Amino acid sequence: MQAISHPPTSGVAAVDRALCVLSALANGNGSLSLKEIANNTGLHKSTILRLIASLIHAHAVAQQPDGRYVLGPAVARFHAAYMRSFSLSHWTVAALHELVRTTGESAAFYVRQGEFRLCLHRIASPHAVRDSIETGDLLPLDRGAAGRVLQAYMHTGDPALGEQIRNEQVLLLAGDRSPELAGIAAPVFGPLEDVLGAITLIVPLQRVQRSWIAPVRESARALSRQLGGQFPLAGSPNTDESTAAPLSSFDPD
């Protein structure tokens, strides 16, 4: 398990430390012992015990019969209130607008719909020559960058390509669904580390640029954080120039 840095104490130190304990429990595999919390927070056991006593009183932490600690029922209430406080659509559409502003190309958000992928949101490029995809369109899962990304986290489709996507957490693919289009897609994660969908840049082949790989991946990471999720650790180091091997010829200038 990845260690959690000791929190800064620019605010109230006790609150910072309590939040550090809650973060350790949230990142744990179901439950943690006192020793495991100490290892993952850098806090002394005596400090943790004092913090946990307050957190248990607030129902933010619970102690199991075996002595291990878990998040308490108050966290579920906080999560429900958080989910009511914002619209998934609001954050997603804002992210798409930012990608269009940055690149000048169309951006879309796809979710799995049975054996297909649904274009849940789409912001059009200002260029006259652009893709014809519209919000509400159903497209195949096994074609296009977004479909391949969704397949990768379902562990279906091409196993080698799926592993590469999970390692690099982004995919640039040309001519897979349409010979005139390229796509750059990255997964968006929810609070339970589940894939909510794929954010995608849809570009005419003659205009696609490898430099857009980084903003698409960063957009997916930022949207994941806004929706309460986070990117899992990649299986291999990420680099801005890395792409999954295209399934059709692509050699942009």
C-alpha atoms as an extended CHARMM CRD file, in Angstrom:
* protein
*
       253  EXT
         1         1  MET       CA              0.0000000000        0.0000000000        0.0000000000  PROA      1               0.0000000000
         2         2  GLN       CA              1.2420000000        3.4430000000       -0.8750000000  PROA      2               0.0000000000
         3         3  ALA       CA              2.2710000000        5.5140000000        2.1250000000  PROA      3               0.0000000000
         4         4  ILE       CA              0.3440000000        8.7170000000        2.8010000000  PROA      4               0.0000000000
         5         5  SER       CA              2.4320000000       11.7970000000        3.3970000000  PROA      5               0.0000000000
         6         6  HSD       CA              2.1630000000       13.4870000000        6.7520000000  PROA      6               0.0000000000
         7         7  PRO       CA             -0.3050000000       16.3670000000        6.2080000000  PROA      7               0.0000000000
         8         8  PRO       CA              0.7380000000       20.0050000000        6.4190000000  PROA      8               0.0000000000
         9         9  THR       CA             -0.2670000000       21.8200000000        9.5750000000  PROA      9               0.0000000000
        10        10  SER       CA             -1.0690000000       25.2360000000        8.1160000000  PROA      10              0.0000000000
        11        11  GLY       CA             -4.5970000000       24.8650000000        9.4910000000  PROA      11              0.0000000000
        12        12  VAL       CA             -5.5440000000       22.9330000000       12.6310000000  PROA      12              0.0000000000
        13        13  ALA       CA             -2.9980000000       20.1800000000       13.1890000000  PROA      13              0.0000000000
        14        14  ALA       CA             -5.4320000000       17.7730000000       14.8760000000  PROA      14              0.0000000000
        15        15  VAL       CA             -7.8920000000       18.0990000000       11.9950000000  PROA      15              0.0000000000
        16        16  ASP       CA             -5.1170000000       17.5440000000        9.4420000000  PROA      16              0.0000000000
        17        17  ARG       CA             -4.0490000000       14.3920000000       11.2790000000  PROA      17              0.0000000000
        18        18  ALA       CA             -7.6080000000       13.0950000000       11.6170000000  PROA      18              0.0000000000
        19        19  LEU       CA             -8.1230000000       13.5500000000        7.8810000000  PROA      19              0.0000000000
        20        20  CYS       CA             -4.8380000000       11.7280000000        7.3130000000  PROA      20              0.0000000000
        21        21  VAL       CA             -6.1870000000        8.7470000000        9.3020000000  PROA      21              0.0000000000
        22        22  LEU       CA             -9.4380000000        8.7890000000        7.3140000000  PROA      22              0.0000000000
        23        23  SER       CA             -7.4640000000        8.8790000000        4.0510000000  PROA      23              0.0000000000
        24        24  ALA       CA             -5.4410000000        5.8600000000        5.1660000000  PROA      24              0.0000000000
        25        25  LEU       CA             -8.6380000000        3.9320000000        5.9010000000  PROA      25              0.0000000000
        26        26  ALA       CA            -10.1710000000        5.0030000000        2.5870000000  PROA      26              0.0000000000
        27        27  ASN       CA             -7.0940000000        3.7440000000        0.7330000000  PROA      27              0.0000000000
        28        28  GLY       CA             -6.9190000000        0.5200000000        2.7380000000  PROA      28              0.0000000000
        29        29  ASN       CA             -8.1470000000       -2.9020000000        1.6900000000  PROA      29              0.0000000000
        30        30  GLY       CA            -11.3230000000       -2.9080000000        3.7610000000  PROA      30              0.0000000000
        31        31  SER       CA             -9.7720000000       -2.5420000000        7.2070000000  PROA      31              0.0000000000
        32        32  LEU       CA             -6.4800000000       -1.5760000000        8.8370000000  PROA      32              0.0000000000
        33        33  SER       CA             -4.7590000000       -2.3920000000       12.0890000000  PROA      33              0.0000000000
        34        34  LEU       CA             -3.3060000000        0.3070000000       14.3270000000  PROA      34              0.0000000000
        35        35  LYS       CA              0.1830000000       -0.6130000000       13.0950000000  PROA      35              0.0000000000
        36        36  GLU       CA             -0.8990000000       -0.3520000000        9.4450000000  PROA      36              0.0000000000
        37        37  ILE       CA             -2.4390000000        3.0790000000       10.0300000000  PROA      37              0.0000000000
        38        38  ALA       CA              0.7960000000        4.2210000000       11.6750000000  PROA      38              0.0000000000
        39        39  ASN       CA              2.8610000000        2.8850000000        8.7650000000  PROA      39              0.0000000000
        40        40  ASN       CA              0.6930000000        4.6630000000        6.2250000000  PROA      40              0.0000000000
        41        41  THR       CA              0.4120000000        8.0090000000        7.9760000000  PROA      41              0.0000000000
        42        42  GLY       CA              3.7090000000        8.4490000000        9.7780000000  PROA      42              0.0000000000
        43        43  LEU       CA              1.7880000000        9.2770000000       12.9720000000  PROA      43              0.0000000000
        44        44  HSD       CA              2.5700000000        7.8200000000       16.3970000000  PROA      44              0.0000000000
        45        45  LYS       CA              0.2410000000        5.0960000000       17.6230000000  PROA      45              0.0000000000
        46        46  SER       CA             -0.6710000000        7.1000000000       20.7270000000  PROA      46              0.0000000000
        47        47  THR       CA             -1.7040000000       10.0410000000       18.5160000000  PROA      47              0.0000000000
        48        48  ILE       CA             -3.7280000000        7.7580000000       16.2590000000  PROA      48              0.0000000000
        49        49  LEU       CA             -5.5860000000        6.2520000000       19.2260000000  PROA      49              0.0000000000
        50        50  ARG       CA             -6.6030000000        9.7140000000       20.4570000000  PROA      50              0.0000000000
        51        51  LEU       CA             -7.7750000000       10.7150000000       16.9840000000  PROA      51              0.0000000000
        52        52  ILE       CA             -9.6580000000        7.4700000000       16.4730000000  PROA      52              0.0000000000
        53        53  ALA       CA            -11.5070000000        7.9150000000       19.7650000000  PROA      53              0.0000000000
        54        54  SER       CA            -12.9340000000       11.2000000000       18.4480000000  PROA      54              0.0000000000
        55        55  LEU       CA            -13.6180000000        9.7350000000       15.0050000000  PROA      55              0.0000000000
        56        56  ILE       CA            -15.4780000000        6.7750000000       16.5230000000  PROA      56              0.0000000000
        57        57  HSD       CA            -17.5540000000        9.1710000000       18.6350000000  PROA      57              0.0000000000
        58        58  ALA       CA            -18.4840000000       10.9930000000       15.3840000000  PROA      58              0.0000000000
        59        59  HSD       CA            -19.2470000000        7.6350000000       13.6690000000  PROA      59              0.0000000000
        60        60  ALA       CA            -16.5930000000        8.4160000000       11.0640000000  PROA      60              0.0000000000
        61        61  VAL       CA            -14.5840000000        5.3240000000       12.0960000000  PROA      61              0.0000000000
        62        62  ALA       CA            -15.6950000000        1.9810000000       13.5090000000  PROA      62              0.0000000000
        63        63  GLN       CA            -13.7020000000       -0.7470000000       15.2380000000  PROA      63              0.0000000000
        64        64  GLN       CA            -14.3470000000       -4.3570000000       14.2530000000  PROA      64              0.0000000000
        65        65  PRO       CA            -14.4640000000       -7.2250000000       16.7780000000  PROA      65              0.0000000000
        66        66  ASP       CA            -10.9610000000       -8.2650000000       15.6680000000  PROA      66              0.0000000000
        67        67  GLY       CA             -9.6560000000       -4.8180000000       16.6460000000  PROA      67              0.0000000000
        68        68  ARG       CA             -9.1370000000       -3.5560000000       13.0910000000  PROA      68              0.0000000000
        69        69  TYR       CA            -10.5220000000       -0.2050000000       11.9910000000  PROA      69              0.0000000000
        70        70  VAL       CA            -12.8460000000        0.6850000000        9.1090000000  PROA      70              0.0000000000
        71        71  LEU       CA            -14.6400000000        3.7890000000        7.9020000000  PROA      71              0.0000000000
        72        72  GLY       CA            -17.8560000000        4.4040000000        9.8350000000  PROA      72              0.0000000000
        73        73  PRO       CA            -21.4500000000        5.0790000000        8.7260000000  PROA      73              0.0000000000
        74        74  ALA       CA            -21.0130000000        8.8590000000        8.8540000000  PROA      74              0.0000000000
        75        75  VAL       CA            -18.7700000000        8.5830000000        5.7890000000  PROA      75              0.0000000000
        76        76  ALA       CA            -21.6810000000        7.1260000000        3.8060000000  PROA      76              0.0000000000
        77        77  ARG       CA            -23.8130000000       10.1310000000        4.7720000000  PROA      77              0.0000000000
        78        78  PHE       CA            -21.0290000000       12.5140000000        3.7530000000  PROA      78              0.0000000000
        79        79  HSD       CA            -20.7290000000       10.7190000000        0.4140000000  PROA      79              0.0000000000
        80        80  ALA       CA            -24.4800000000       10.8910000000       -0.2130000000  PROA      80              0.0000000000
        81        81  ALA       CA            -24.4730000000       14.6130000000        0.5370000000  PROA      81              0.0000000000
        82        82  TYR       CA            -21.4660000000       15.0950000000       -1.7300000000  PROA      82              0.0000000000
        83        83  MET       CA            -23.1480000000       13.2410000000       -4.5910000000  PROA      83              0.0000000000
        84        84  ARG       CA            -26.2330000000       15.4570000000       -4.2170000000  PROA      84              0.0000000000
        85        85  SER       CA            -24.1300000000       18.6140000000       -4.2320000000  PROA      85              0.0000000000
        86        86  PHE       CA            -23.0070000000       18.4730000000       -7.8630000000  PROA      86              0.0000000000
        87        87  SER       CA            -24.1010000000       17.2700000000      -11.2550000000  PROA      87              0.0000000000
        88        88  LEU       CA            -22.0110000000       14.7040000000      -13.1150000000  PROA      88              0.0000000000
        89        89  SER       CA            -23.0850000000       16.4250000000      -16.3180000000  PROA      89              0.0000000000
        90        90  HSD       CA            -21.8860000000       19.8220000000      -15.1110000000  PROA      90              0.0000000000
        91        91  TRP       CA            -18.3170000000       18.6760000000      -14.4780000000  PROA      91              0.0000000000
        92        92  THR       CA            -18.1500000000       16.4900000000      -17.5760000000  PROA      92              0.0000000000
        93        93  VAL       CA            -19.4060000000       19.1480000000      -19.9780000000  PROA      93              0.0000000000
        94        94  ALA       CA            -17.0170000000       21.7060000000      -18.4470000000  PROA      94              0.0000000000
        95        95  ALA       CA            -14.1040000000       19.3060000000      -19.0540000000  PROA      95              0.0000000000
        96        96  LEU       CA            -15.1630000000       18.8070000000      -22.6800000000  PROA      96              0.0000000000
        97        97  HSD       CA            -15.4310000000       22.5550000000      -23.2610000000  PROA      97              0.0000000000
        98        98  GLU       CA            -11.9020000000       22.9850000000      -21.9110000000  PROA      98              0.0000000000
        99        99  LEU       CA            -10.5320000000       20.3100000000      -24.2460000000  PROA      99              0.0000000000
       100       100  VAL       CA            -12.2320000000       21.9530000000      -27.2330000000  PROA      100             0.0000000000
       101       101  ARG       CA            -10.8280000000       25.3290000000      -26.1770000000  PROA      101             0.0000000000
       102       102  THR       CA             -7.3190000000       23.8620000000      -25.8350000000  PROA      102             0.0000000000
       103       103  THR       CA             -7.2360000000       21.8450000000      -29.0650000000  PROA      103             0.0000000000
       104       104  GLY       CA             -9.9270000000       23.2980000000      -31.3300000000  PROA      104             0.0000000000
       105       105  GLU       CA            -11.2730000000       19.7600000000      -31.9070000000  PROA      105             0.0000000000
       106       106  SER       CA            -14.4650000000       17.9340000000      -30.9270000000  PROA      106             0.0000000000
       107       107  ALA       CA            -14.6010000000       16.2670000000      -27.5090000000  PROA      107             0.0000000000
       108       108  ALA       CA            -17.0260000000       13.6550000000      -26.2110000000  PROA      108             0.0000000000
       109       109  PHE       CA            -17.7470000000       11.5520000000      -23.1260000000  PROA      109             0.0000000000
       110       110  TYR       CA            -18.7840000000        7.9310000000      -23.6800000000  PROA      110             0.0000000000
       111       111  VAL       CA            -20.2990000000        5.4310000000      -21.2690000000  PROA      111             0.0000000000
       112       112  ARG       CA            -20.9370000000        1.7520000000      -21.7150000000  PROA      112             0.0000000000
       113       113  GLN       CA            -24.4950000000        0.9060000000      -22.7650000000  PROA      113             0.0000000000
       114       114  GLY       CA            -24.8180000000       -2.8800000000      -22.9320000000  PROA      114             0.0000000000
       115       115  GLU       CA            -22.7750000000       -4.0670000000      -25.8860000000  PROA      115             0.0000000000
       116       116  PHE       CA            -22.3650000000       -0.5190000000      -27.1790000000  PROA      116             0.0000000000
       117       117  ARG       CA            -20.9810000000        2.8200000000      -26.0500000000  PROA      117             0.0000000000
       118       118  LEU       CA            -23.2680000000        5.7950000000      -25.7030000000  PROA      118             0.0000000000
       119       119  CYS       CA            -22.1600000000        9.3480000000      -26.4950000000  PROA      119             0.0000000000
       120       120  LEU       CA            -23.4490000000       10.9510000000      -23.3100000000  PROA      120             0.0000000000
       121       121  HSD       CA            -22.0480000000       14.4370000000      -23.9980000000  PROA      121             0.0000000000
       122       122  ARG       CA            -20.3580000000       15.9780000000      -27.0200000000  PROA      122             0.0000000000
       123       123  ILE       CA            -18.9960000000       19.4590000000      -27.7330000000  PROA      123             0.0000000000
       124       124  ALA       CA            -18.3930000000       20.1930000000      -31.4060000000  PROA      124             0.0000000000
       125       125  SER       CA            -15.2140000000       21.5830000000      -32.9180000000  PROA      125             0.0000000000
       126       126  PRO       CA            -15.4580000000       25.1210000000      -34.3420000000  PROA      126             0.0000000000
       127       127  HSD       CA            -13.8780000000       23.8250000000      -37.5860000000  PROA      127             0.0000000000
       128       128  ALA       CA            -16.1640000000       23.3570000000      -40.5870000000  PROA      128             0.0000000000
       129       129  VAL       CA            -14.6110000000       19.9240000000      -41.2360000000  PROA      129             0.0000000000
       130       130  ARG       CA            -15.2400000000       17.7560000000      -38.1840000000  PROA      130             0.0000000000
       131       131  ASP       CA            -16.7890000000       14.5000000000      -37.0290000000  PROA      131             0.0000000000
       132       132  SER       CA            -20.5460000000       13.8970000000      -37.3180000000  PROA      132             0.0000000000
       133       133  ILE       CA            -21.0700000000       12.2120000000      -33.9300000000  PROA      133             0.0000000000
       134       134  GLU       CA            -23.9620000000       13.5780000000      -31.8720000000  PROA      134             0.0000000000
       135       135  THR       CA            -25.0580000000       13.2540000000      -28.2440000000  PROA      135             0.0000000000
       136       136  GLY       CA            -27.1480000000       10.1070000000      -27.9160000000  PROA      136             0.0000000000
       137       137  ASP       CA            -25.3830000000        8.1530000000      -30.6610000000  PROA      137             0.0000000000
       138       138  LEU       CA            -24.7100000000        4.4690000000      -29.9860000000  PROA      138             0.0000000000
       139       139  LEU       CA            -21.3780000000        3.2310000000      -31.3360000000  PROA      139             0.0000000000
       140       140  PRO       CA            -19.6430000000       -0.1560000000      -31.1540000000  PROA      140             0.0000000000
       141       141  LEU       CA            -17.4580000000       -1.0020000000      -28.1760000000  PROA      141             0.0000000000
       142       142  ASP       CA            -14.8810000000       -2.7790000000      -30.3220000000  PROA      142             0.0000000000
       143       143  ARG       CA            -14.1140000000        0.1660000000      -32.6060000000  PROA      143             0.0000000000
       144       144  GLY       CA            -12.6210000000        3.5840000000      -31.8680000000  PROA      144             0.0000000000
       145       145  ALA       CA            -10.3820000000        4.8820000000      -29.0900000000  PROA      145             0.0000000000
       146       146  ALA       CA            -13.1670000000        5.3400000000      -26.5050000000  PROA      146             0.0000000000
       147       147  GLY       CA            -14.5800000000        1.8770000000      -27.1490000000  PROA      147             0.0000000000
       148       148  ARG       CA            -11.1780000000        0.2720000000      -26.8170000000  PROA      148             0.0000000000
       149       149  VAL       CA            -10.5510000000        2.1160000000      -23.5370000000  PROA      149             0.0000000000
       150       150  LEU       CA            -13.8790000000        0.9600000000      -22.0930000000  PROA      150             0.0000000000
       151       151  GLN       CA            -13.1240000000       -2.5960000000      -23.2270000000  PROA      151             0.0000000000
       152       152  ALA       CA             -9.6930000000       -2.4830000000      -21.6080000000  PROA      152             0.0000000000
       153       153  TYR       CA            -11.1870000000       -1.8810000000      -18.1510000000  PROA      153             0.0000000000
       154       154  MET       CA            -13.8870000000       -4.4930000000      -18.7560000000  PROA      154             0.0000000000
       155       155  HSD       CA            -11.0420000000       -6.9180000000      -19.5910000000  PROA      155             0.0000000000
       156       156  THR       CA            -12.6100000000       -7.7550000000      -22.9340000000  PROA      156             0.0000000000
       157       157  GLY       CA            -11.3580000000       -7.2690000000      -26.4770000000  PROA      157             0.0000000000
       158       158  ASP       CA             -7.7170000000       -7.5380000000      -27.5130000000  PROA      158             0.0000000000
       159       159  PRO       CA             -5.7990000000       -8.6180000000      -24.3450000000  PROA      159             0.0000000000
       160       160  ALA       CA             -2.4680000000       -7.0880000000      -25.4000000000  PROA      160             0.0000000000
       161       161  LEU       CA             -4.0150000000       -3.7660000000      -26.3530000000  PROA      161             0.0000000000
       162       162  GLY       CA             -6.0570000000       -3.7680000000      -23.1500000000  PROA      162             0.0000000000
       163       163  GLU       CA             -2.9530000000       -4.2520000000      -21.0200000000  PROA      163             0.0000000000
       164       164  GLN       CA             -1.1840000000       -1.4490000000      -22.8630000000  PROA      164             0.0000000000
       165       165  ILE       CA             -4.1310000000        0.8980000000      -22.3350000000  PROA      165             0.0000000000
       166       166  ARG       CA             -4.2510000000        0.1030000000      -18.6100000000  PROA      166             0.0000000000
       167       167  ASN       CA             -0.5060000000        0.7550000000      -18.3700000000  PROA      167             0.0000000000
       168       168  GLU       CA             -0.5060000000        4.0300000000      -20.3010000000  PROA      168             0.0000000000
       169       169  GLN       CA             -4.0110000000        5.1740000000      -19.2730000000  PROA      169             0.0000000000
       170       170  VAL       CA             -4.5610000000        6.8330000000      -22.6470000000  PROA      170             0.0000000000
       171       171  LEU       CA             -4.9520000000        5.6790000000      -26.2500000000  PROA      171             0.0000000000
       172       172  LEU       CA             -4.3750000000        7.3760000000      -29.5890000000  PROA      172             0.0000000000
       173       173  LEU       CA             -5.9910000000        5.4110000000      -32.3880000000  PROA      173             0.0000000000
       174       174  ALA       CA             -6.4270000000        6.2960000000      -36.0650000000  PROA      174             0.0000000000
       175       175  GLY       CA             -8.8320000000        4.9510000000      -38.6530000000  PROA      175             0.0000000000
       176       176  ASP       CA            -10.2340000000        2.2390000000      -36.3740000000  PROA      176             0.0000000000
       177       177  ARG       CA            -13.9290000000        3.1560000000      -36.6010000000  PROA      177             0.0000000000
       178       178  SER       CA            -13.7400000000        5.5890000000      -39.5120000000  PROA      178             0.0000000000
       179       179  PRO       CA            -10.7800000000        5.8980000000      -41.9340000000  PROA      179             0.0000000000
       180       180  GLU       CA            -11.0140000000        9.6960000000      -41.8270000000  PROA      180             0.0000000000
       181       181  LEU       CA            -10.8970000000       10.0800000000      -38.0370000000  PROA      181             0.0000000000
       182       182  ALA       CA             -8.4740000000        9.6330000000      -35.1680000000  PROA      182             0.0000000000
       183       183  GLY       CA             -9.3630000000        9.5060000000      -31.4980000000  PROA      183             0.0000000000
       184       184  ILE       CA             -7.4840000000       10.1290000000      -28.2560000000  PROA      184             0.0000000000
       185       185  ALA       CA             -9.2750000000        8.6430000000      -25.2420000000  PROA      185             0.0000000000
       186       186  ALA       CA             -8.6140000000        8.1740000000      -21.5220000000  PROA      186             0.0000000000
       187       187  PRO       CA            -10.6620000000        6.5690000000      -18.7210000000  PROA      187             0.0000000000
       188       188  VAL       CA            -12.5610000000        8.5240000000      -16.0690000000  PROA      188             0.0000000000
       189       189  PHE       CA            -12.7740000000        6.8630000000      -12.6430000000  PROA      189             0.0000000000
       190       190  GLY       CA            -15.4120000000        7.1570000000       -9.9270000000  PROA      190             0.0000000000
       191       191  PRO       CA            -15.1450000000        6.9660000000       -6.1270000000  PROA      191             0.0000000000
       192       192  LEU       CA            -14.9960000000        3.1610000000       -6.0910000000  PROA      192             0.0000000000
       193       193  GLU       CA            -12.1770000000        3.0950000000       -8.6780000000  PROA      193             0.0000000000
       194       194  ASP       CA            -14.7570000000        2.0090000000      -11.2300000000  PROA      194             0.0000000000
       195       195  VAL       CA            -14.5650000000        3.3700000000      -14.7780000000  PROA      195             0.0000000000
       196       196  LEU       CA            -17.4430000000        5.7960000000      -15.2880000000  PROA      196             0.0000000000
       197       197  GLY       CA            -16.6530000000        6.4040000000      -18.9440000000  PROA      197             0.0000000000
       198       198  ALA       CA            -14.0610000000        7.6240000000      -21.4090000000  PROA      198             0.0000000000
       199       199  ILE       CA            -13.2610000000       11.2050000000      -22.3440000000  PROA      199             0.0000000000
       200       200  THR       CA            -12.2950000000       11.4780000000      -25.9900000000  PROA      200             0.0000000000
       201       201  LEU       CA            -10.9180000000       13.9190000000      -28.5200000000  PROA      201             0.0000000000
       202       202  ILE       CA            -12.2680000000       13.1910000000      -32.0290000000  PROA      202             0.0000000000
       203       203  VAL       CA            -10.0730000000       14.6090000000      -34.7850000000  PROA      203             0.0000000000
       204       204  PRO       CA             -9.9360000000       14.4770000000      -38.6090000000  PROA      204             0.0000000000
       205       205  LEU       CA             -6.8700000000       12.4180000000      -39.4380000000  PROA      205             0.0000000000
       206       206  GLN       CA             -5.0320000000       15.2470000000      -41.1670000000  PROA      206             0.0000000000
       207       207  ARG       CA             -5.1990000000       17.4800000000      -38.0570000000  PROA      207             0.0000000000
       208       208  VAL       CA             -4.3820000000       15.0760000000      -35.2270000000  PROA      208             0.0000000000
       209       209  GLN       CA             -1.3430000000       15.9250000000      -33.0770000000  PROA      209             0.0000000000
       210       210  ARG       CA              0.5150000000       13.6860000000      -30.6460000000  PROA      210             0.0000000000
       211       211  SER       CA              0.9370000000       16.6530000000      -28.3050000000  PROA      211             0.0000000000
       212       212  TRP       CA             -2.7790000000       16.3380000000      -27.4830000000  PROA      212             0.0000000000
       213       213  ILE       CA             -2.2230000000       13.0100000000      -25.7280000000  PROA      213             0.0000000000
       214       214  ALA       CA             -1.1130000000       14.7850000000      -22.5410000000  PROA      214             0.0000000000
       215       215  PRO       CA             -4.0980000000       17.1990000000      -22.2290000000  PROA      215             0.0000000000
       216       216  VAL       CA             -6.5950000000       14.3760000000      -22.8330000000  PROA      216             0.0000000000
       217       217  ARG       CA             -5.0160000000       12.2360000000      -20.1150000000  PROA      217             0.0000000000
       218       218  GLU       CA             -4.7970000000       15.1810000000      -17.7190000000  PROA      218             0.0000000000
       219       219  SER       CA             -8.4260000000       16.0850000000      -18.4480000000  PROA      219             0.0000000000
       220       220  ALA       CA             -9.4700000000       12.5380000000      -17.5280000000  PROA      220             0.0000000000
       221       221  ARG       CA             -7.4150000000       12.6700000000      -14.3260000000  PROA      221             0.0000000000
       222       222  ALA       CA             -8.8480000000       16.0640000000      -13.3240000000  PROA      222             0.0000000000
       223       223  LEU       CA            -12.4130000000       14.9490000000      -14.0460000000  PROA      223             0.0000000000
       224       224  SER       CA            -11.8420000000       11.7570000000      -12.0470000000  PROA      224             0.0000000000
       225       225  ARG       CA            -10.7160000000       13.8450000000       -9.0520000000  PROA      225             0.0000000000
       226       226  GLN       CA            -13.7560000000       16.1350000000       -9.3820000000  PROA      226             0.0000000000
       227       227  LEU       CA            -16.0430000000       13.0910000000       -9.3800000000  PROA      227             0.0000000000
       228       228  GLY       CA            -14.4020000000       11.6340000000       -6.2690000000  PROA      228             0.0000000000
       229       229  GLY       CA            -12.1660000000        9.1310000000       -8.0470000000  PROA      229             0.0000000000
       230       230  GLN       CA             -8.5140000000        8.8580000000       -8.8910000000  PROA      230             0.0000000000
       231       231  PHE       CA             -6.3480000000        7.1440000000      -11.4680000000  PROA      231             0.0000000000
       232       232  PRO       CA             -4.9690000000        3.8240000000      -10.1990000000  PROA      232             0.0000000000
       233       233  LEU       CA             -1.2320000000        3.2980000000      -10.2940000000  PROA      233             0.0000000000
       234       234  ALA       CA             -0.1920000000        2.4450000000      -13.8270000000  PROA      234             0.0000000000
       235       235  GLY       CA              1.5560000000       -0.8220000000      -14.5810000000  PROA      235             0.0000000000
       236       236  SER       CA              4.3560000000        1.0340000000      -16.3400000000  PROA      236             0.0000000000
       237       237  PRO       CA              5.6490000000        4.6130000000      -16.2840000000  PROA      237             0.0000000000
       238       238  ASN       CA              3.5970000000        7.1680000000      -18.2030000000  PROA      238             0.0000000000
       239       239  THR       CA              5.1890000000        9.4690000000      -20.7200000000  PROA      239             0.0000000000
       240       240  ASP       CA              3.5150000000       12.2040000000      -22.7090000000  PROA      240             0.0000000000
       241       241  GLU       CA              4.6020000000       10.6630000000      -26.0050000000  PROA      241             0.0000000000
       242       242  SER       CA              3.4310000000        7.1000000000      -25.2730000000  PROA      242             0.0000000000
       243       243  THR       CA              0.5120000000        5.6880000000      -27.2370000000  PROA      243             0.0000000000
       244       244  ALA       CA             -0.9660000000        2.2630000000      -27.6980000000  PROA      244             0.0000000000
       245       245  ALA       CA              0.0230000000        0.7570000000      -31.0160000000  PROA      245             0.0000000000
       246       246  PRO       CA             -2.5150000000        1.9210000000      -33.6000000000  PROA      246             0.0000000000
       247       247  LEU       CA             -4.5910000000       -0.7350000000      -35.3130000000  PROA      247             0.0000000000
       248       248  SER       CA             -4.3130000000        1.1060000000      -38.6220000000  PROA      248             0.0000000000
       249       249  SER       CA             -1.5970000000        3.1370000000      -40.3020000000  PROA      249             0.0000000000
       250       250  PHE       CA             -0.9490000000        6.4980000000      -38.6340000000  PROA      250             0.0000000000
       251       251  ASP       CA              2.1050000000        8.6470000000      -39.1430000000  PROA      251             0.0000000000
       252       252  PRO       CA              1.2540000000       12.3250000000      -38.5690000000  PROA      252             0.0000000000
       253       253  ASP       CA              3.7300000000       15.0520000000      -39.3500000000  PROA      253             0.0000000000
